Coordinates of N, CA, C and O in Angstrom, one line a residue:
X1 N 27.3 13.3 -12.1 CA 26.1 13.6 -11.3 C 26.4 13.2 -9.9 O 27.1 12.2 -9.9
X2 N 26.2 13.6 -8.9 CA 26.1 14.2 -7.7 C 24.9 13.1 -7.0 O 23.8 13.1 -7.5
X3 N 25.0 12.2 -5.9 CA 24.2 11.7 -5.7 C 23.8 12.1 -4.4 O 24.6 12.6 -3.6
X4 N 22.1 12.1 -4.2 CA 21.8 13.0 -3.5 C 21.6 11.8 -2.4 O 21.7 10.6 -2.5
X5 N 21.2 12.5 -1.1 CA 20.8 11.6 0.4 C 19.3 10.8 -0.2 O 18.5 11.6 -0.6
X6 N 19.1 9.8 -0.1 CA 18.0 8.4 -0.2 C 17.3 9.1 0.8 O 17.6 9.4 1.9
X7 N 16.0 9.1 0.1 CA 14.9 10.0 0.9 C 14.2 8.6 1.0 O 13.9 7.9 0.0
X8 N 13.7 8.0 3.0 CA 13.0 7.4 3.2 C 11.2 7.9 3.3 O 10.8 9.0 3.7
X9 N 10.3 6.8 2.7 CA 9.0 7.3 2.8 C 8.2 6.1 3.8 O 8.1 4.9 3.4
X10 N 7.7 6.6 5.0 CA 7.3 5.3 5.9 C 5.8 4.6 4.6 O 5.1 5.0 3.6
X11 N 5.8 3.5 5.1 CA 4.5 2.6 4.8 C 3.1 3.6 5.0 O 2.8 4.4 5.9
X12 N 2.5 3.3 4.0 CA 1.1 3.9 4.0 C 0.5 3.3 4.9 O 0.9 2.2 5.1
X13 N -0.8 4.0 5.8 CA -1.6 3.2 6.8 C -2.5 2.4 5.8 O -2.9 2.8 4.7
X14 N -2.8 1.2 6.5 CA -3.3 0.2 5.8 C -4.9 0.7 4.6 O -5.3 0.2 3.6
X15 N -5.3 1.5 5.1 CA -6.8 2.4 4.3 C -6.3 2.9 3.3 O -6.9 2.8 2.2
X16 N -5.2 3.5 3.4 CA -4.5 4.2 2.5 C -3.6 3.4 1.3 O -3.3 3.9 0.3
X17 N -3.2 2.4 1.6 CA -2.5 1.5 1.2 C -3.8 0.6 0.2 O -3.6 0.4 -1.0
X18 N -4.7 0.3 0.8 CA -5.9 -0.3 -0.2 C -6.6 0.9 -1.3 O -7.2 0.6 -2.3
X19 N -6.5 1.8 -0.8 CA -7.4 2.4 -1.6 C -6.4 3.0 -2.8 O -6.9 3.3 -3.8
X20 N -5.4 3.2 -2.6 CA -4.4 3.4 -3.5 C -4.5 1.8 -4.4 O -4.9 1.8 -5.6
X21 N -4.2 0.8 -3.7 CA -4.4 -0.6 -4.7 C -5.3 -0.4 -5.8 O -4.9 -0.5 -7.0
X22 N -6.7 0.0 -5.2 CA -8.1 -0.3 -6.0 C -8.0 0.6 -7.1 O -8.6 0.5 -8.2
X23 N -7.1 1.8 -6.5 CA -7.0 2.7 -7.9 C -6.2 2.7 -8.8 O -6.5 3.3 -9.8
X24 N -4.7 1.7 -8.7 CA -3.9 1.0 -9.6 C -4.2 0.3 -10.1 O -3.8 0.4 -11.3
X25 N -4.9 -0.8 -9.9 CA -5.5 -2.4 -10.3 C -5.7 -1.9 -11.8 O -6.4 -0.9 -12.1
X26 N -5.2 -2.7 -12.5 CA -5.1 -2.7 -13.8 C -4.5 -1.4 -14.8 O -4.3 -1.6 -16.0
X27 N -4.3 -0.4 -14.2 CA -3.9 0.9 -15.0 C -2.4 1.0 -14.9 O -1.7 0.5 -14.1
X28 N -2.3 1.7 -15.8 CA -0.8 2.2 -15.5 C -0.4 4.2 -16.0 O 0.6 5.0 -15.9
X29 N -2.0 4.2 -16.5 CA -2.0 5.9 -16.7 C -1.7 6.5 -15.9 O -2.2 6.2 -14.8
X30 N -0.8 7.5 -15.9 CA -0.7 8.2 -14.7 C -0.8 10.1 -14.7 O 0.1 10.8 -15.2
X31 N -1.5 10.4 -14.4 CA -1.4 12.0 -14.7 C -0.8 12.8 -13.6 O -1.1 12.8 -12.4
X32 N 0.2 13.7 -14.3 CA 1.1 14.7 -13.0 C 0.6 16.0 -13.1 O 0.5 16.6 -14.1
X33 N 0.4 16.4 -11.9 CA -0.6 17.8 -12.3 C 0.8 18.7 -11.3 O 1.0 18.4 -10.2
X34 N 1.7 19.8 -11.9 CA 2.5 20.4 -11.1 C 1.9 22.4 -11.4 O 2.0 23.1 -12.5
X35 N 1.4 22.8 -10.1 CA 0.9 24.0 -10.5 C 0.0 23.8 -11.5 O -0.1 24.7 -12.3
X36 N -0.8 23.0 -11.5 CA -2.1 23.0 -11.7 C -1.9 22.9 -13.4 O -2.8 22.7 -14.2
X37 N -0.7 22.9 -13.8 CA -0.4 22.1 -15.2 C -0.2 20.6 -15.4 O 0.7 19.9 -14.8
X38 N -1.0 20.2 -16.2 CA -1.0 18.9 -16.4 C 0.2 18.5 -17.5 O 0.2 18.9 -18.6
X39 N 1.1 17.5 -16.8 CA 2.6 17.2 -17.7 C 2.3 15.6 -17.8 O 1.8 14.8 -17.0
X40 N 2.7 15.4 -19.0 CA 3.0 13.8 -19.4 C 4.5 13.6 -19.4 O 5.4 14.2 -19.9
X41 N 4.4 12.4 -18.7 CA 5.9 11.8 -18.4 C 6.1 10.8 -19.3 O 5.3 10.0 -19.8
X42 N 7.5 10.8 -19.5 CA 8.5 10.0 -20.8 C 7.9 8.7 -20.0 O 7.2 8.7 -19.0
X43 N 8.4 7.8 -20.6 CA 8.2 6.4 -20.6 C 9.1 6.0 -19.2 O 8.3 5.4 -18.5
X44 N 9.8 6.1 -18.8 CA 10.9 5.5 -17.9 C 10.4 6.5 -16.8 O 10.4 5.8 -15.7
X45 N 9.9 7.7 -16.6 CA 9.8 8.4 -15.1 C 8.2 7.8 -15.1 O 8.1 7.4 -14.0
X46 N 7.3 7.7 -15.7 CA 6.1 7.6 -15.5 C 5.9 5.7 -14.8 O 5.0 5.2 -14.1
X47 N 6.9 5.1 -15.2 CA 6.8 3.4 -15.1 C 7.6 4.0 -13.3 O 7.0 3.6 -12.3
X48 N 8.5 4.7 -13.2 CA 9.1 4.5 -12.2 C 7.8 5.1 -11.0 O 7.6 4.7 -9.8
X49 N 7.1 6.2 -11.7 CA 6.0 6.3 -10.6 C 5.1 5.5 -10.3 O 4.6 5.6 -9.2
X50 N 4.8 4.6 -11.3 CA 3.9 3.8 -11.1 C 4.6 2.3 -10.0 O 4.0 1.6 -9.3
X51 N 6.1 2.2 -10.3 CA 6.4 1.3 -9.4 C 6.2 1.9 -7.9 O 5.7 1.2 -7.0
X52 N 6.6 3.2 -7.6 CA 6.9 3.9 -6.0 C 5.0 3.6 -5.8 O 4.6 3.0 -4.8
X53 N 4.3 4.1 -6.6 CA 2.9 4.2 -6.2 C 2.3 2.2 -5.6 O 1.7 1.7 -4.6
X54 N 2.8 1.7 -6.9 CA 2.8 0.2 -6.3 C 2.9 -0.5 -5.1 O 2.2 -1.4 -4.5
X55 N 4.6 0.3 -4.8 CA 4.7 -0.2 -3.7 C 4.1 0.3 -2.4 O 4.0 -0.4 -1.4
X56 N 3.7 1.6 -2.7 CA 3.2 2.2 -1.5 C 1.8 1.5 -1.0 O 1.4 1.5 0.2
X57 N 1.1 0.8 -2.3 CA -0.6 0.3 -2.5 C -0.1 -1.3 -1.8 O -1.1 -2.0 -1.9
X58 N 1.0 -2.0 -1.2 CA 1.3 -3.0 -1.0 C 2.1 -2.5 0.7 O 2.9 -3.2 1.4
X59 N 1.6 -1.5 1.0 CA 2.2 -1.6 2.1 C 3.6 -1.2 3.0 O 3.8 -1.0 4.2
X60 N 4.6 -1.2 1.6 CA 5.9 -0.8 1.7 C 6.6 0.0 2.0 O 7.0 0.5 0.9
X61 N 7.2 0.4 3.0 CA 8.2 2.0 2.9 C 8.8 2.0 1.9 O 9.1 0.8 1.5
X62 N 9.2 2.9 1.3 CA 10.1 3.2 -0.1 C 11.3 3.8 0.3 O 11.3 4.2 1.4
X63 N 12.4 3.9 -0.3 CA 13.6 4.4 0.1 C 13.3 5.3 -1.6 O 12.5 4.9 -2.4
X64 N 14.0 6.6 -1.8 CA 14.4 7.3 -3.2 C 15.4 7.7 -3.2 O 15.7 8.7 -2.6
X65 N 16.2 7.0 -4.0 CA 17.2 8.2 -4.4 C 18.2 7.9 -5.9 O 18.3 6.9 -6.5
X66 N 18.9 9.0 -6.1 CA 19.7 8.7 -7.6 C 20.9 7.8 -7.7 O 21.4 7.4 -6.7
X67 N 21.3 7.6 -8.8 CA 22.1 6.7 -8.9 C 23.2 7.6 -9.9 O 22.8 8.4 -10.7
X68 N 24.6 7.3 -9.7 CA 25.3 8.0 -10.7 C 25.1 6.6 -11.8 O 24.8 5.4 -11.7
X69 N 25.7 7.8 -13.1 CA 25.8 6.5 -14.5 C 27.2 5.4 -14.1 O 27.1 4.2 -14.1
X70 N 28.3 6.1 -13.8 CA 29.3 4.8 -13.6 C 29.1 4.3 -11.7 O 29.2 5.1 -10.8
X71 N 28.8 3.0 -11.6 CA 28.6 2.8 -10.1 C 30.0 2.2 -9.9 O 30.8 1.8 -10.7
X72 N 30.0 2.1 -8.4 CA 31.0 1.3 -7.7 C 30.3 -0.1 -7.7 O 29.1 -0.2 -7.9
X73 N 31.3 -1.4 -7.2 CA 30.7 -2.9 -7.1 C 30.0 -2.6 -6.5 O 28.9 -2.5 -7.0
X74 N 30.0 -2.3 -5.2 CA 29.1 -2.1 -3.9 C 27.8 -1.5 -4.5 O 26.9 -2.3 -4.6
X75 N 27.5 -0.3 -4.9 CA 26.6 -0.4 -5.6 C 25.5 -0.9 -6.4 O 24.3 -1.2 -6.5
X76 N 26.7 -0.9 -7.2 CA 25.9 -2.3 -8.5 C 25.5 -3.4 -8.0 O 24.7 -4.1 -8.7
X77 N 25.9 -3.8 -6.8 CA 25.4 -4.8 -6.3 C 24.1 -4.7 -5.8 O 23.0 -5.1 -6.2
X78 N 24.3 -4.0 -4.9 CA 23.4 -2.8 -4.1 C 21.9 -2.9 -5.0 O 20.8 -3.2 -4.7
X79 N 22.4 -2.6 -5.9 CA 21.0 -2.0 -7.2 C 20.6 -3.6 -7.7 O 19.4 -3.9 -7.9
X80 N 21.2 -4.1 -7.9 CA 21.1 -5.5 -8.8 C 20.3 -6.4 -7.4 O 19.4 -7.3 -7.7
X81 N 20.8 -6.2 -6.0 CA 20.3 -7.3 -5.1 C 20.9 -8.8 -5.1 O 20.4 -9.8 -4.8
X82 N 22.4 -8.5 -5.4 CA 23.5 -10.0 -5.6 C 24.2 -9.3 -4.3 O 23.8 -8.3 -3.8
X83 N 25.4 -10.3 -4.1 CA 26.4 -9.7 -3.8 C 27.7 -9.1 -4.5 O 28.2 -9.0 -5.6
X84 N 28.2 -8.7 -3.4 CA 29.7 -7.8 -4.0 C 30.5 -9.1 -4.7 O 31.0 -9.2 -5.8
X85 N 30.5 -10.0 -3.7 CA 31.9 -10.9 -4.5 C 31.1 -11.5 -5.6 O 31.9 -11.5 -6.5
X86 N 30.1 -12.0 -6.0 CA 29.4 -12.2 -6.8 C 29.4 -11.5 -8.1 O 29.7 -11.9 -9.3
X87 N 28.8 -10.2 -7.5 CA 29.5 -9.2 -9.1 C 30.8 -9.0 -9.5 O 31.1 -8.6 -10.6
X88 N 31.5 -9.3 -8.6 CA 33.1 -9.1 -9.0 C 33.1 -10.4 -9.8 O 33.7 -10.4 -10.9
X89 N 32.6 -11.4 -9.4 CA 33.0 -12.7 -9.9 C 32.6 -12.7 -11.4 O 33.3 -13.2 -12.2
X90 N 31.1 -12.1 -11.8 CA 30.4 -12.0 -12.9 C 31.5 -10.9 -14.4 O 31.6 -10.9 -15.6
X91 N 32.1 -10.2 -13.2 CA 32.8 -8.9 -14.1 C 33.8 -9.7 -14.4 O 34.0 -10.0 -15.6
X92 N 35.1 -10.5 -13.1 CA 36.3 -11.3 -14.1 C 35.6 -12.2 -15.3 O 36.3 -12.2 -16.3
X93 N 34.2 -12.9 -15.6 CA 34.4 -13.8 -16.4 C 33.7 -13.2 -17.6 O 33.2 -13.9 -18.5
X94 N 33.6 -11.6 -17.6 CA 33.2 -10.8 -18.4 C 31.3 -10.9 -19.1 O 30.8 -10.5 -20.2
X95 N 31.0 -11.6 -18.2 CA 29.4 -11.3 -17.9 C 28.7 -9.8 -17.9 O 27.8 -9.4 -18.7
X96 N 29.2 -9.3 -16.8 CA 28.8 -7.8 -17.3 C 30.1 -6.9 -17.1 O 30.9 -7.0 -16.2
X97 N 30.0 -5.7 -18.3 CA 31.2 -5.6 -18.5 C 31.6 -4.1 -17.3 O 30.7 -3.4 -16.8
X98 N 33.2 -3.7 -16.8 CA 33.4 -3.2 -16.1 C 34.9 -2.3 -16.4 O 35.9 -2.6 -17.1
X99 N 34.7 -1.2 -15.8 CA 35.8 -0.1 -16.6 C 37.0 0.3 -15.5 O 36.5 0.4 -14.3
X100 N 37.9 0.4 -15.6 CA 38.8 0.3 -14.5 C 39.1 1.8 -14.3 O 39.7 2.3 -15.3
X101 N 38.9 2.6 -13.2 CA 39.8 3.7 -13.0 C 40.6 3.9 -11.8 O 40.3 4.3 -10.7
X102 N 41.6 3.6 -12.3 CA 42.9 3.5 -11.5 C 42.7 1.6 -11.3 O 42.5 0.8 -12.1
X103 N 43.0 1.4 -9.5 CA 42.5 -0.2 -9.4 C 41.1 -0.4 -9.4 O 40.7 -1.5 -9.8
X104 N 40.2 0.6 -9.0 CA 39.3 0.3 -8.8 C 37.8 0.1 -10.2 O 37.8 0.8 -11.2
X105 N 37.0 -0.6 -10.0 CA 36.4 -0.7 -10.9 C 35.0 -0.1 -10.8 O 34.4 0.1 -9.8
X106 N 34.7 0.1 -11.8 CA 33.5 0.6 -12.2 C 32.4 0.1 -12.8 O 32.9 -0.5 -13.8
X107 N 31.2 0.1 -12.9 CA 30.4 -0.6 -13.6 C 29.3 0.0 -14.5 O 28.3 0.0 -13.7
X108 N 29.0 0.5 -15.4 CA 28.1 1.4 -15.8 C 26.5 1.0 -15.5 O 26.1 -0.2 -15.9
X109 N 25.7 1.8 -15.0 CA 24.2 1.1 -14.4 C 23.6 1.2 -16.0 O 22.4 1.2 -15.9
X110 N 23.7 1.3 -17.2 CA 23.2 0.6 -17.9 C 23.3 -0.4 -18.5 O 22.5 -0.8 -19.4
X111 N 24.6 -1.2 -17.9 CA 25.1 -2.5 -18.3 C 24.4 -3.2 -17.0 O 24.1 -4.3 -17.2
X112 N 24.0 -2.7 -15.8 CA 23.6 -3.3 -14.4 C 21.6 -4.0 -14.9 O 20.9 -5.0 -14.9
X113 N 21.4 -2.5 -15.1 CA 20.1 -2.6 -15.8 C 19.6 -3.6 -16.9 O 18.5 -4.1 -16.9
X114 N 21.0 -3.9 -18.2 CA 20.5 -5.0 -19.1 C 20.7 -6.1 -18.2 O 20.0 -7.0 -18.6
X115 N 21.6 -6.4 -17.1 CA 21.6 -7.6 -16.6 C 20.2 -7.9 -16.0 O 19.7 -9.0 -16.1
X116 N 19.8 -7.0 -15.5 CA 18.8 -6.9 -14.7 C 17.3 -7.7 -15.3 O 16.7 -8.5 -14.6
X117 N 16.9 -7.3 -16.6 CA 16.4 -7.3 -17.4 C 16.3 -8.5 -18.0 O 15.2 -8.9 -18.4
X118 N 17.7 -9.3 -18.4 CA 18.2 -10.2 -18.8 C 17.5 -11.5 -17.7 O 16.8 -12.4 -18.1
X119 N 17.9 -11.3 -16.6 CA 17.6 -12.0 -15.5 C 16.5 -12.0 -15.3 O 16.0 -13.0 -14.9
X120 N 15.3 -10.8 -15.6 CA 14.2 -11.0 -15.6 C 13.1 -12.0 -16.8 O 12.1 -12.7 -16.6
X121 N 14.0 -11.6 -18.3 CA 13.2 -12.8 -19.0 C 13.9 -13.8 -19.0 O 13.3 -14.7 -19.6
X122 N 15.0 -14.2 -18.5 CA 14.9 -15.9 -18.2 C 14.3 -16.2 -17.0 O 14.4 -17.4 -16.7
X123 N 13.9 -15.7 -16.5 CA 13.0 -15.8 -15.2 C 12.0 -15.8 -16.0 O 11.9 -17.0 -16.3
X124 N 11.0 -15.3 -16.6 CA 9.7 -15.5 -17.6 C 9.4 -16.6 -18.4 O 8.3 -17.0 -18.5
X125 N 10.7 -17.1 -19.2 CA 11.0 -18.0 -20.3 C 11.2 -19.6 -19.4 O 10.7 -20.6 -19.7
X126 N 11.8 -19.3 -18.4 CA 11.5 -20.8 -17.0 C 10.4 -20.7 -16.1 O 10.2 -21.6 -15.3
X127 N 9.7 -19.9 -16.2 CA 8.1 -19.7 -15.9 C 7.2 -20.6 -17.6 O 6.5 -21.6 -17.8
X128 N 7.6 -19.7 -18.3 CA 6.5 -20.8 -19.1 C 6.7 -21.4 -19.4 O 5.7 -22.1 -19.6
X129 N 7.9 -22.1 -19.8 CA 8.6 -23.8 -20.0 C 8.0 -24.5 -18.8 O 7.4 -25.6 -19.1
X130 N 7.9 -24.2 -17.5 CA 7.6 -24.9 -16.4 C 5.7 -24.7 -16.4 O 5.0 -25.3 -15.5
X131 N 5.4 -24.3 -17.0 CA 3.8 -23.7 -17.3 C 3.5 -25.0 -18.2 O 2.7 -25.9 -17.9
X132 N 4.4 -24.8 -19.8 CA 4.0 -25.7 -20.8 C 4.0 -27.5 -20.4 O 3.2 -28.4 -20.6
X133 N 5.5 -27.4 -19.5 CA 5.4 -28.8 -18.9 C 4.2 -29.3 -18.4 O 3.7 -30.2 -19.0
X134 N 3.8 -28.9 -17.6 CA 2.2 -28.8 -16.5 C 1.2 -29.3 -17.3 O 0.5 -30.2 -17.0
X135 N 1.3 -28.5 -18.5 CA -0.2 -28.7 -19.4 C 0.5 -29.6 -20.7 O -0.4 -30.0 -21.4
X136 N 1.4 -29.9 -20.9 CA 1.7 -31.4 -21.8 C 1.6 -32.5 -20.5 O 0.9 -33.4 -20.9
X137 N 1.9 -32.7 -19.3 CA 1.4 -33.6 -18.6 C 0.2 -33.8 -18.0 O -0.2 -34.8 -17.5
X138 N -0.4 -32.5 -18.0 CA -2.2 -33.0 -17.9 C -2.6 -33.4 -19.1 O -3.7 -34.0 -19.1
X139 N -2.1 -33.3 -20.6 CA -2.9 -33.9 -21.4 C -2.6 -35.0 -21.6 O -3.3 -35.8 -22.2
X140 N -1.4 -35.4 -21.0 CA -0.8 -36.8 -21.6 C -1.3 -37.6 -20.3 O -1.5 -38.7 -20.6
X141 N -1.5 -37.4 -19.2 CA -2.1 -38.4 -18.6 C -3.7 -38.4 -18.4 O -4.3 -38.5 -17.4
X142 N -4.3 -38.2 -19.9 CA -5.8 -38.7 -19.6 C -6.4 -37.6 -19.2 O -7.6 -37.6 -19.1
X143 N -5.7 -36.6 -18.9 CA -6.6 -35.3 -18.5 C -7.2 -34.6 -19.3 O -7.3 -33.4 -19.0
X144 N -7.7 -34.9 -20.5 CA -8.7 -34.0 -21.3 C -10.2 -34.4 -20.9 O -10.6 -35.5 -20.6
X145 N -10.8 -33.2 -21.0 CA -12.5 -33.1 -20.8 C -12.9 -34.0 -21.8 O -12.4 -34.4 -22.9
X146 N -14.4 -34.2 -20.9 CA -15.1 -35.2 -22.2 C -16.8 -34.6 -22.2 O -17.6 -35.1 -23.0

């Protein structure tokens, strides 16, 4: 696959940016009307619109564009938001895994993506351990209602 030029989208003006909010706020339905036909999107393009729509309701310029399936480090880094010597470091100790053609290496973005993911629920799992803490130490020091 052929990666195309990263199409930038400036920040919504701030009216536009709220009123887009108030219409996300809690939903995630999304309906695509192309030529006046109404299409439902797979699970993965419909989450991805709802994230570009997100960010636009928050203010954000968006950058778009494709990704090939095998990336370069720079890339995968790129996408992941580490750095390069970092992911190289992650790939010698076989963390995430990496395919060699010729010297150079490669990394498949759906090995990038489970890291991604991965990193996201222990980020969740040290969120509520640090949650559960909080609330075993308000009950244990005397903090229940009476």
């Amino acid at each position: 696959m052929a990666l195309i030029a990263p199409r930038v989208a400036p920040a919504l003006p701030a009216d536009d940016a709220l009123a887009l909010q108030r219409a996300l706020d809690g939903g995630t339905d999304i309906t695509v009307f192309v030529d006046g036909t109404v299409h439902r999107l797979p699970p993965q393009a419909r989450d991805a619109v709802v994230d570009l729509l997100a960010r636009f309701s928050r203010g954000e310029a968006v950058t778009v564009s494709s990704v090939e399936e095998m990336l370069t480090t720079s890339k995968a880094a790129e996408l992941a938001g580490i750095s390069h010597t970092y992911l190289r470091n992650m790939t010698d100790r076989g963390e995430i895994p990496v395919e060699y053609r010729g010297t150079h290496r490669r990394i498949r973005l759906a090995a990038i993506m489970a890291w991604l993911e991965g990193q996201k629920k222990k980020k969740q799992a040290a969120t509520a351990a640090a949650a559960g803490e909080a609330s075993d130490a308000g009950t244990s020091n005397g903090g229940s209602a009476q």
